[in-house]
Every structure is written in structure tokens, then in C-alpha cells.
């Protein structure tokens, strides 16, 4: 079973494990509300155009799903198509850069949002997540990022780079032009410069 939720296979598997006995609408509401909670209670959105586009081009993810099903990776009676659609729904949740900074600050504060003073995640969950963000959050650039910046982070193809400095702060940089790894060119460079300037 894939243990890295930051790759497609792991994201699809994780989606299949998220309150699987509830209805589709209830599961999505739980995910939507949790992300809003992590962002400090912000009014996040949903990008219907992205959702429909991803559904139309989901052949690779569908292949991954059926491959995992063939290896008996999913829990028994998992609806493969429904799990994939839920995964794509999650990928289509729309956040502003300020929302991402709020989420990063929640991780930096070990699950307690400094914006709302409400707990979004347990400290143990955050600790495990930060380990994965540190080792895998920047696609194929993750190894070099660990050596040059050395902080837990997650980039996205929208051009966002979310950086967590545990017990200090969380920040988000948004600049759409991407490098060959799929990371924001300016986001990576600014993070490197900040890490160099404030290194301890």
C-alpha cells in the first residue's frame, strides 16, 4: 500500500480511507470543513471547472486505482470510481494564498490555528505530516530542497509553495511560473534566500 499521500496513488488511497461509510456529500463536507478549519475558519471555495477537467483526463489516476485494486490494496468493498472522484473533488478545493498561509501556520503551531484558536489536527498527526512534507513535499526536487532550504513544505501546480517553520511560523508563496519539477520558480528561490538569510 502507498504510504506517501503526496503522490497520486497515496492521495487516492487516503481518500478511500476518509470516512468511507458516509455518503459522498457528507464525506466532502467533512473534508471541506476541515480545510476551512485549518485555514482559521476562512471561506474557501470549490473550482468546478478544475473538477470537470480533471475528471475528463483521469485515465492515469484510474489506471493507478485499478492497479492498486488488483493488488488488494484498498479496503474490502471499496468503490474505486467513487474514491477517485472524491480524490479529484479534494484536489479541486480552492484556497487563496492567505488561506494557505493560515494552514501553514496551523501546522507550525502543531494543529492549533493561531487565527481561530481552534484545533484542526492533533500534535501527533502534525508531527507525522511534517516528516512527509520535509521528505516528499517538493516533487522530485525534495532532496535538494531538504539540503538547501531544510524545512517542511508542499508545492502545487497552481504555483503555490507552503512552508512550515515549526513553533515559529507558516508562510505561503504564490507565483505561477513552474520549473521542470512542477514547483514555483520564484517560490523556490525566495524560500532559499530566506533560509540562507535567517539560518541558525
PDB file of C-alpha atoms in Angstrom:
ATOM      1  CA  UNK A   1       0.000   0.000   0.000  1.00  0.00           C
ATOM      2  CA  UNK A   2       1.286   3.509  -0.778  1.00  0.00           C
ATOM      3  CA  UNK A   3       2.354   5.339   2.379  1.00  0.00           C
ATOM      4  CA  UNK A   4       3.076   8.709   0.764  1.00  0.00           C
ATOM      5  CA  UNK A   5      -0.136  10.768   0.492  1.00  0.00           C
ATOM      6  CA  UNK A   6       1.653  13.436  -1.559  1.00  0.00           C
ATOM      7  CA  UNK A   7       1.781  11.262  -4.667  1.00  0.00           C
ATOM      8  CA  UNK A   8      -1.330  10.443  -6.677  1.00  0.00           C
ATOM      9  CA  UNK A   9      -1.558   6.806  -5.606  1.00  0.00           C
ATOM     10  CA  UNK A  10      -1.264   7.752  -1.938  1.00  0.00           C
ATOM     11  CA  UNK A  11      -3.785  10.552  -2.300  1.00  0.00           C
ATOM     12  CA  UNK A  12      -6.310   8.220  -3.902  1.00  0.00           C
ATOM     13  CA  UNK A  13      -5.729   5.604  -1.197  1.00  0.00           C
ATOM     14  CA  UNK A  14      -6.071   8.225   1.537  1.00  0.00           C
ATOM     15  CA  UNK A  15      -9.320   9.445   0.019  1.00  0.00           C
ATOM     16  CA  UNK A  16     -10.723   5.907   0.078  1.00  0.00           C
ATOM     17  CA  UNK A  17      -9.996   5.698   3.838  1.00  0.00           C
ATOM     18  CA  UNK A  18     -11.644   9.004   4.765  1.00  0.00           C
ATOM     19  CA  UNK A  19     -14.991   8.183   6.445  1.00  0.00           C
ATOM     20  CA  UNK A  20     -15.734   5.544   3.783  1.00  0.00           C
ATOM     21  CA  UNK A  21     -19.130   4.525   5.215  1.00  0.00           C
ATOM     22  CA  UNK A  22     -20.617   8.010   4.933  1.00  0.00           C
ATOM     23  CA  UNK A  23     -22.414   9.427   1.893  1.00  0.00           C
ATOM     24  CA  UNK A  24     -20.450  11.224  -0.815  1.00  0.00           C
ATOM     25  CA  UNK A  25     -21.827  14.599   0.203  1.00  0.00           C
ATOM     26  CA  UNK A  26     -21.100  14.016   3.902  1.00  0.00           C
ATOM     27  CA  UNK A  27     -17.521  12.961   3.187  1.00  0.00           C
ATOM     28  CA  UNK A  28     -16.855  16.009   1.054  1.00  0.00           C
ATOM     29  CA  UNK A  29     -18.391  18.320   3.646  1.00  0.00           C
ATOM     30  CA  UNK A  30     -16.093  16.827   6.284  1.00  0.00           C
ATOM     31  CA  UNK A  31     -13.031  17.441   4.107  1.00  0.00           C
ATOM     32  CA  UNK A  32     -14.150  20.931   3.089  1.00  0.00           C
ATOM     33  CA  UNK A  33     -14.881  21.921   6.696  1.00  0.00           C
ATOM     34  CA  UNK A  34     -11.558  20.501   7.912  1.00  0.00           C
ATOM     35  CA  UNK A  35      -9.557  22.522   5.387  1.00  0.00           C
ATOM     36  CA  UNK A  36     -11.506  25.640   6.330  1.00  0.00           C
ATOM     37  CA  UNK A  37     -10.736  24.906   9.989  1.00  0.00           C
ATOM     38  CA  UNK A  38      -7.025  24.529   9.248  1.00  0.00           C
ATOM     39  CA  UNK A  39      -7.151  27.867   7.402  1.00  0.00           C
ATOM     40  CA  UNK A  40      -8.519  29.575  10.503  1.00  0.00           C
ATOM     41  CA  UNK A  41     -12.193  29.400   9.538  1.00  0.00           C
ATOM     42  CA  UNK A  42     -11.652  31.035   6.164  1.00  0.00           C
ATOM     43  CA  UNK A  43     -14.308  30.885   3.436  1.00  0.00           C
ATOM     44  CA  UNK A  44     -12.578  28.568   0.965  1.00  0.00           C
ATOM     45  CA  UNK A  45     -14.136  27.612  -2.365  1.00  0.00           C
ATOM     46  CA  UNK A  46     -14.528  24.884  -4.961  1.00  0.00           C
ATOM     47  CA  UNK A  47     -13.395  25.117  -8.600  1.00  0.00           C
ATOM     48  CA  UNK A  48     -15.975  23.278 -10.668  1.00  0.00           C
ATOM     49  CA  UNK A  49     -14.058  23.826 -13.921  1.00  0.00           C
ATOM     50  CA  UNK A  50     -10.945  22.173 -12.493  1.00  0.00           C
ATOM     51  CA  UNK A  51     -13.024  19.281 -11.153  1.00  0.00           C
ATOM     52  CA  UNK A  52     -14.655  18.586 -14.519  1.00  0.00           C
ATOM     53  CA  UNK A  53     -11.356  18.954 -16.382  1.00  0.00           C
ATOM     54  CA  UNK A  54      -9.618  16.508 -14.041  1.00  0.00           C
ATOM     55  CA  UNK A  55     -12.475  14.023 -14.429  1.00  0.00           C
ATOM     56  CA  UNK A  56     -12.118  14.200 -18.217  1.00  0.00           C
ATOM     57  CA  UNK A  57      -8.378  13.468 -18.042  1.00  0.00           C
ATOM     58  CA  UNK A  58      -8.330  10.956 -15.183  1.00  0.00           C
ATOM     59  CA  UNK A  59      -7.161   7.914 -17.147  1.00  0.00           C
ATOM     60  CA  UNK A  60      -3.755   7.722 -15.465  1.00  0.00           C
ATOM     61  CA  UNK A  61      -5.259   8.026 -11.993  1.00  0.00           C
ATOM     62  CA  UNK A  62      -7.928   5.485 -12.909  1.00  0.00           C
ATOM     63  CA  UNK A  63      -5.178   3.096 -14.024  1.00  0.00           C
ATOM     64  CA  UNK A  64      -3.350   3.628 -10.731  1.00  0.00           C
ATOM     65  CA  UNK A  65      -6.579   2.929  -8.860  1.00  0.00           C
ATOM     66  CA  UNK A  66      -7.269  -0.332 -10.666  1.00  0.00           C
ATOM     67  CA  UNK A  67      -3.647  -1.416 -10.282  1.00  0.00           C
ATOM     68  CA  UNK A  68      -3.903  -0.923  -6.515  1.00  0.00           C
ATOM     69  CA  UNK A  69      -7.236  -2.751  -6.529  1.00  0.00           C
ATOM     70  CA  UNK A  70      -5.611  -5.672  -8.374  1.00  0.00           C
ATOM     71  CA  UNK A  71      -3.030  -5.831  -5.565  1.00  0.00           C
ATOM     72  CA  UNK A  72      -5.822  -5.829  -2.940  1.00  0.00           C
ATOM     73  CA  UNK A  73      -4.547  -2.544  -1.515  1.00  0.00           C
ATOM     74  CA  UNK A  74      -7.962  -0.991  -0.911  1.00  0.00           C
ATOM     75  CA  UNK A  75     -10.247  -1.955   1.959  1.00  0.00           C
ATOM     76  CA  UNK A  76     -12.812  -4.586   1.040  1.00  0.00           C
ATOM     77  CA  UNK A  77     -15.811  -3.334  -0.994  1.00  0.00           C
ATOM     78  CA  UNK A  78     -14.185  -0.017  -1.864  1.00  0.00           C
ATOM     79  CA  UNK A  79     -15.884   1.697  -4.798  1.00  0.00           C
ATOM     80  CA  UNK A  80     -12.853   2.527  -6.972  1.00  0.00           C
ATOM     81  CA  UNK A  81     -14.555   5.106  -9.155  1.00  0.00           C
ATOM     82  CA  UNK A  82     -16.142   6.841  -6.171  1.00  0.00           C
ATOM     83  CA  UNK A  83     -12.804   7.023  -4.354  1.00  0.00           C
ATOM     84  CA  UNK A  84     -11.181   8.564  -7.421  1.00  0.00           C
ATOM     85  CA  UNK A  85     -13.961  11.111  -7.813  1.00  0.00           C
ATOM     86  CA  UNK A  86     -13.623  12.049  -4.133  1.00  0.00           C
ATOM     87  CA  UNK A  87      -9.867  12.462  -4.582  1.00  0.00           C
ATOM     88  CA  UNK A  88     -10.446  14.775  -7.569  1.00  0.00           C
ATOM     89  CA  UNK A  89     -13.022  16.735  -5.558  1.00  0.00           C
ATOM     90  CA  UNK A  90     -10.428  17.275  -2.850  1.00  0.00           C
ATOM     91  CA  UNK A  91      -7.899  18.426  -5.450  1.00  0.00           C
ATOM     92  CA  UNK A  92     -10.441  20.982  -6.714  1.00  0.00           C
ATOM     93  CA  UNK A  93     -10.924  22.792  -3.400  1.00  0.00           C
ATOM     94  CA  UNK A  94      -9.865  26.402  -3.993  1.00  0.00           C
ATOM     95  CA  UNK A  95      -7.803  28.331  -1.444  1.00  0.00           C
ATOM     96  CA  UNK A  96      -6.325  31.820  -1.595  1.00  0.00           C
ATOM     97  CA  UNK A  97      -2.689  32.404  -0.780  1.00  0.00           C
ATOM     98  CA  UNK A  98      -3.726  33.814   2.602  1.00  0.00           C
ATOM     99  CA  UNK A  99      -5.670  30.604   3.273  1.00  0.00           C
ATOM    100  CA  UNK A 100      -2.577  28.530   2.536  1.00  0.00           C
ATOM    101  CA  UNK A 101      -0.538  30.716   4.896  1.00  0.00           C
ATOM    102  CA  UNK A 102      -3.187  30.085   7.563  1.00  0.00           C
ATOM    103  CA  UNK A 103      -2.924  26.332   7.003  1.00  0.00           C
ATOM    104  CA  UNK A 104       0.872  26.523   7.196  1.00  0.00           C
ATOM    105  CA  UNK A 105       0.645  28.465  10.466  1.00  0.00           C
ATOM    106  CA  UNK A 106      -1.708  25.812  11.868  1.00  0.00           C
ATOM    107  CA  UNK A 107       0.908  23.152  11.080  1.00  0.00           C
ATOM    108  CA  UNK A 108       3.640  25.358  12.583  1.00  0.00           C
ATOM    109  CA  UNK A 109       1.538  25.581  15.755  1.00  0.00           C
ATOM    110  CA  UNK A 110       1.112  21.787  15.858  1.00  0.00           C
ATOM    111  CA  UNK A 111      -2.525  21.705  14.803  1.00  0.00           C
ATOM    112  CA  UNK A 112      -3.885  24.674  16.772  1.00  0.00           C
ATOM    113  CA  UNK A 113      -4.849  27.523  14.454  1.00  0.00           C
ATOM    114  CA  UNK A 114      -3.336  30.813  15.637  1.00  0.00           C
ATOM    115  CA  UNK A 115      -6.073  32.598  13.681  1.00  0.00           C
ATOM    116  CA  UNK A 116      -9.085  30.983  15.360  1.00  0.00           C
ATOM    117  CA  UNK A 117      -7.521  29.279  18.398  1.00  0.00           C
ATOM    118  CA  UNK A 118      -9.313  26.079  17.311  1.00  0.00           C
ATOM    119  CA  UNK A 119      -7.629  22.720  16.921  1.00  0.00           C
ATOM    120  CA  UNK A 120      -7.611  21.331  13.397  1.00  0.00           C
ATOM    121  CA  UNK A 121      -5.242  18.397  13.870  1.00  0.00           C
ATOM    122  CA  UNK A 122      -3.671  16.505  16.744  1.00  0.00           C
ATOM    123  CA  UNK A 123       0.015  17.209  17.508  1.00  0.00           C
ATOM    124  CA  UNK A 124       0.829  13.595  16.613  1.00  0.00           C
ATOM    125  CA  UNK A 125      -0.832  13.929  13.194  1.00  0.00           C
ATOM    126  CA  UNK A 126       1.051  17.161  12.535  1.00  0.00           C
ATOM    127  CA  UNK A 127       4.370  15.615  13.569  1.00  0.00           C
ATOM    128  CA  UNK A 128       3.881  12.751  11.122  1.00  0.00           C
ATOM    129  CA  UNK A 129       2.724  15.117   8.380  1.00  0.00           C
ATOM    130  CA  UNK A 130       5.755  17.390   8.784  1.00  0.00           C
ATOM    131  CA  UNK A 131       8.073  14.423   8.284  1.00  0.00           C
ATOM    132  CA  UNK A 132       6.383  13.641   4.977  1.00  0.00           C
ATOM    133  CA  UNK A 133       6.327  17.311   3.921  1.00  0.00           C
ATOM    134  CA  UNK A 134      10.063  17.533   4.632  1.00  0.00           C
ATOM    135  CA  UNK A 135      10.979  14.437   2.637  1.00  0.00           C
ATOM    136  CA  UNK A 136       8.416  14.446  -0.187  1.00  0.00           C
ATOM    137  CA  UNK A 137       6.645  17.812  -0.435  1.00  0.00           C
ATOM    138  CA  UNK A 138       8.521  19.289  -3.402  1.00  0.00           C
ATOM    139  CA  UNK A 139       8.137  16.530  -6.002  1.00  0.00           C
ATOM    140  CA  UNK A 140      11.475  15.330  -7.483  1.00  0.00           C
ATOM    141  CA  UNK A 141      13.205  18.418  -6.067  1.00  0.00           C
ATOM    142  CA  UNK A 142      12.553  17.290  -2.481  1.00  0.00           C
ATOM    143  CA  UNK A 143      16.073  16.006  -1.851  1.00  0.00           C
ATOM    144  CA  UNK A 144      17.750  19.217  -2.983  1.00  0.00           C
ATOM    145  CA  UNK A 145      15.140  21.271  -1.107  1.00  0.00           C
ATOM    146  CA  UNK A 146      15.990  19.386   2.095  1.00  0.00           C
ATOM    147  CA  UNK A 147      19.651  20.344   1.655  1.00  0.00           C
ATOM    148  CA  UNK A 148      19.205  23.966   0.549  1.00  0.00           C
ATOM    149  CA  UNK A 149      16.097  25.082   2.478  1.00  0.00           C
ATOM    150  CA  UNK A 150      15.651  22.302   5.024  1.00  0.00           C
ATOM    151  CA  UNK A 151      12.040  22.966   6.006  1.00  0.00           C
ATOM    152  CA  UNK A 152       8.765  21.031   5.662  1.00  0.00           C
ATOM    153  CA  UNK A 153       6.944  22.335   2.591  1.00  0.00           C
ATOM    154  CA  UNK A 154       4.372  21.497  -0.068  1.00  0.00           C
ATOM    155  CA  UNK A 155       4.230  22.890  -3.560  1.00  0.00           C
ATOM    156  CA  UNK A 156       1.364  22.680  -6.023  1.00  0.00           C
ATOM    157  CA  UNK A 157       0.932  23.067  -9.760  1.00  0.00           C
ATOM    158  CA  UNK A 158      -1.028  26.277  -9.137  1.00  0.00           C
ATOM    159  CA  UNK A 159       2.343  27.883  -8.309  1.00  0.00           C
ATOM    160  CA  UNK A 160       1.988  27.810  -4.541  1.00  0.00           C
ATOM    161  CA  UNK A 161       4.718  26.865  -2.063  1.00  0.00           C
ATOM    162  CA  UNK A 162       3.554  26.390   1.526  1.00  0.00           C
ATOM    163  CA  UNK A 163       6.420  26.396   4.036  1.00  0.00           C
ATOM    164  CA  UNK A 164       6.246  25.397   7.700  1.00  0.00           C
ATOM    165  CA  UNK A 165       8.757  26.525  10.325  1.00  0.00           C
ATOM    166  CA  UNK A 166       7.665  24.521  13.397  1.00  0.00           C
ATOM    167  CA  UNK A 167       6.976  26.570  16.525  1.00  0.00           C
ATOM    168  CA  UNK A 168       7.731  29.794  14.630  1.00  0.00           C
ATOM    169  CA  UNK A 169       5.543  30.491  11.596  1.00  0.00           C
ATOM    170  CA  UNK A 170       3.912  29.248   8.436  1.00  0.00           C
ATOM    171  CA  UNK A 171       4.072  31.066   5.125  1.00  0.00           C
ATOM    172  CA  UNK A 172       2.784  30.699   1.604  1.00  0.00           C
ATOM    173  CA  UNK A 173       4.325  31.992  -1.604  1.00  0.00           C
ATOM    174  CA  UNK A 174       2.356  32.102  -4.834  1.00  0.00           C
ATOM    175  CA  UNK A 175       3.957  32.648  -8.229  1.00  0.00           C
ATOM    176  CA  UNK A 176       2.626  30.520 -11.119  1.00  0.00           C
ATOM    177  CA  UNK A 177       5.620  30.004 -13.471  1.00  0.00           C
ATOM    178  CA  UNK A 178       6.850  26.465 -12.756  1.00  0.00           C
ATOM    179  CA  UNK A 179      10.243  24.784 -13.119  1.00  0.00           C
ATOM    180  CA  UNK A 180      10.906  21.350 -14.611  1.00  0.00           C
ATOM    181  CA  UNK A 181       9.900  19.704 -11.326  1.00  0.00           C
ATOM    182  CA  UNK A 182       6.499  21.418 -11.190  1.00  0.00           C
ATOM    183  CA  UNK A 183       7.490  23.853  -8.436  1.00  0.00           C
ATOM    184  CA  UNK A 184       7.157  27.635  -8.456  1.00  0.00           C
ATOM    185  CA  UNK A 185      10.438  29.100  -9.756  1.00  0.00           C
ATOM    186  CA  UNK A 186      10.201  32.254  -7.638  1.00  0.00           C
ATOM    187  CA  UNK A 187       8.702  30.398  -4.680  1.00  0.00           C
ATOM    188  CA  UNK A 188      11.691  28.059  -4.502  1.00  0.00           C
ATOM    189  CA  UNK A 189      14.184  30.895  -4.945  1.00  0.00           C
ATOM    190  CA  UNK A 190      12.568  33.119  -2.316  1.00  0.00           C
ATOM    191  CA  UNK A 191      12.446  30.210   0.143  1.00  0.00           C
ATOM    192  CA  UNK A 192      16.133  29.515  -0.475  1.00  0.00           C
ATOM    193  CA  UNK A 193      17.056  33.179   0.063  1.00  0.00           C
ATOM    194  CA  UNK A 194      15.009  33.380   3.274  1.00  0.00           C
ATOM    195  CA  UNK A 195      16.554  30.179   4.617  1.00  0.00           C
ATOM    196  CA  UNK A 196      20.025  31.500   3.794  1.00  0.00           C
ATOM    197  CA  UNK A 197      19.365  34.870   5.429  1.00  0.00           C
ATOM    198  CA  UNK A 198      17.818  33.519   8.617  1.00  0.00           C
ATOM    199  CA  UNK A 199      19.736  30.281   9.031  1.00  0.00           C
ATOM    200  CA  UNK A 200      20.688  29.404  12.598  1.00  0.00           C
TER     201      UNK A 200
END
